[in-house]
């Protein structure tokens, strides 16, 4: 079955960096685009970044452009989210998503940006 396991979250000061990882299994990873979402307390889940099958095409929410970078390793079946210049408003649970015949989500990893 499809499994997505996020890791790498934590507490970081404003201006700091974190790299999130999402380890995927149960499907042919190199045939699907991958997406990171986030959900802050009291807010709806929002798309953060998407990466194409080969990694050649990426798209970002306006709020993270120039600060966040999505990448993937099709040998290791992992998708990454490098987050730089973090702001308190980036505080959220970050989720990995893939759409095959259904939409699958990981359990999420908490990112807290606070001094």
C-alpha positions as semicolon CSV with decimal commas, in nm:
position;residue;x (nm);y (nm);z (nm)
1;X;0,000;0,000;0,000
2;X;0,106;0,358;-0,051
3;X;0,303;0,502;0,240
4;X;0,443;0,850;0,282
5;X;0,655;0,923;0,587
6;X;0,762;1,280;0,657
7;X;1,051;1,377;0,879
8;X;1,279;1,670;0,955
9;X;1,043;1,909;1,130
10;X;1,122;2,086;1,452
11;X;1,162;2,416;1,631
12;X;1,373;2,679;1,456
13;X;1,435;3,049;1,508
14;X;1,319;3,306;1,253
15;X;1,567;3,324;0,968
16;X;1,674;2,965;1,017
17;X;1,654;2,666;0,787
18;X;1,512;2,315;0,791
19;X;1,504;2,034;0,538
20;X;1,200;1,810;0,533
21;X;1,204;1,462;0,383
22;X;0,923;1,240;0,263
23;X;1,005;0,874;0,212
24;X;0,764;0,707;-0,029
25;X;0,677;0,341;-0,086
26;X;0,402;0,126;-0,231
27;X;0,390;0,289;-0,575
28;X;0,621;0,361;-0,867
29;X;0,772;0,681;-0,736
30;X;0,929;0,801;-1,061
31;X;0,591;0,804;-1,239
32;X;0,420;1,063;-1,022
33;X;0,450;1,427;-0,934
34;X;0,488;1,497;-0,565
35;X;0,355;1,784;-0,357
36;X;0,415;1,940;-0,018
37;X;0,123;2,100;0,166
38;X;0,100;2,268;0,503
39;X;-0,172;2,343;0,753
40;X;-0,144;2,606;1,022
41;X;-0,369;2,604;1,329
42;X;-0,716;2,727;1,242
43;X;-0,639;2,750;0,871
44;X;-0,708;2,538;0,567
45;X;-0,443;2,313;0,421
46;X;-0,251;2,495;0,148
47;X;-0,022;2,384;-0,132
48;X;0,342;2,475;-0,074
49;X;0,536;2,323;-0,363
50;X;0,503;2,066;-0,641
51;X;0,768;1,881;-0,838
52;X;0,730;1,695;-1,167
53;X;0,827;1,335;-1,231
54;X;1,184;1,413;-1,336
55;X;1,224;1,715;-1,114
56;X;1,260;1,948;-1,411
57;X;0,946;2,145;-1,327
58;X;0,868;2,293;-0,988
59;X;0,596;2,527;-0,868
60;X;0,567;2,719;-0,544
61;X;0,312;2,914;-0,346
62;X;0,382;3,286;-0,370
63;X;0,441;3,298;0,004
64;X;0,745;3,068;-0,018
65;X;0,897;3,154;-0,356
66;X;1,268;3,220;-0,331
67;X;1,287;3,070;0,020
68;X;1,170;2,709;-0,021
69;X;1,304;2,457;-0,270
70;X;1,154;2,119;-0,355
71;X;1,363;1,835;-0,494
72;X;1,342;1,459;-0,537
73;X;1,566;1,156;-0,550
74;X;1,410;0,894;-0,775
75;X;1,670;0,637;-0,673
76;X;1,588;0,667;-0,304
77;X;1,214;0,743;-0,347
78;X;1,241;1,058;-0,138
79;X;1,109;1,409;-0,192
80;X;1,265;1,698;-0,003
81;X;1,162;2,047;0,097
82;X;1,450;2,280;0,178
83;X;1,315;2,572;0,378
84;X;1,531;2,882;0,423
85;X;1,474;3,222;0,580
86;X;1,192;3,078;0,786
87;X;0,928;3,310;0,925
88;X;0,684;3,264;1,214
89;X;0,403;3,243;0,958
90;X;0,565;2,927;0,818
91;X;0,465;2,749;1,139
92;X;0,243;2,457;1,038
93;X;0,220;2,084;1,000
94;X;0,379;1,993;0,667
95;X;0,239;1,705;0,465
96;X;0,361;1,509;0,166
97;X;0,104;1,413;-0,100
98;X;0,084;1,197;-0,409
99;X;-0,209;1,146;-0,642
100;X;-0,212;0,805;-0,807
101;X;-0,556;0,647;-0,840
102;X;-0,635;0,815;-0,510
103;X;-0,483;1,094;-0,307
104;X;-0,245;0,983;-0,036
105;X;-0,107;1,176;0,260
106;X;0,163;1,123;0,515
107;X;0,115;1,178;0,886
108;X;0,277;1,521;0,873
109;X;0,572;1,680;1,047
110;X;0,545;1,985;1,271
111;X;0,748;2,294;1,188
112;X;0,753;2,570;1,447
113;X;0,929;2,899;1,378
114;X;0,970;3,099;1,697
115;X;1,229;3,288;1,896
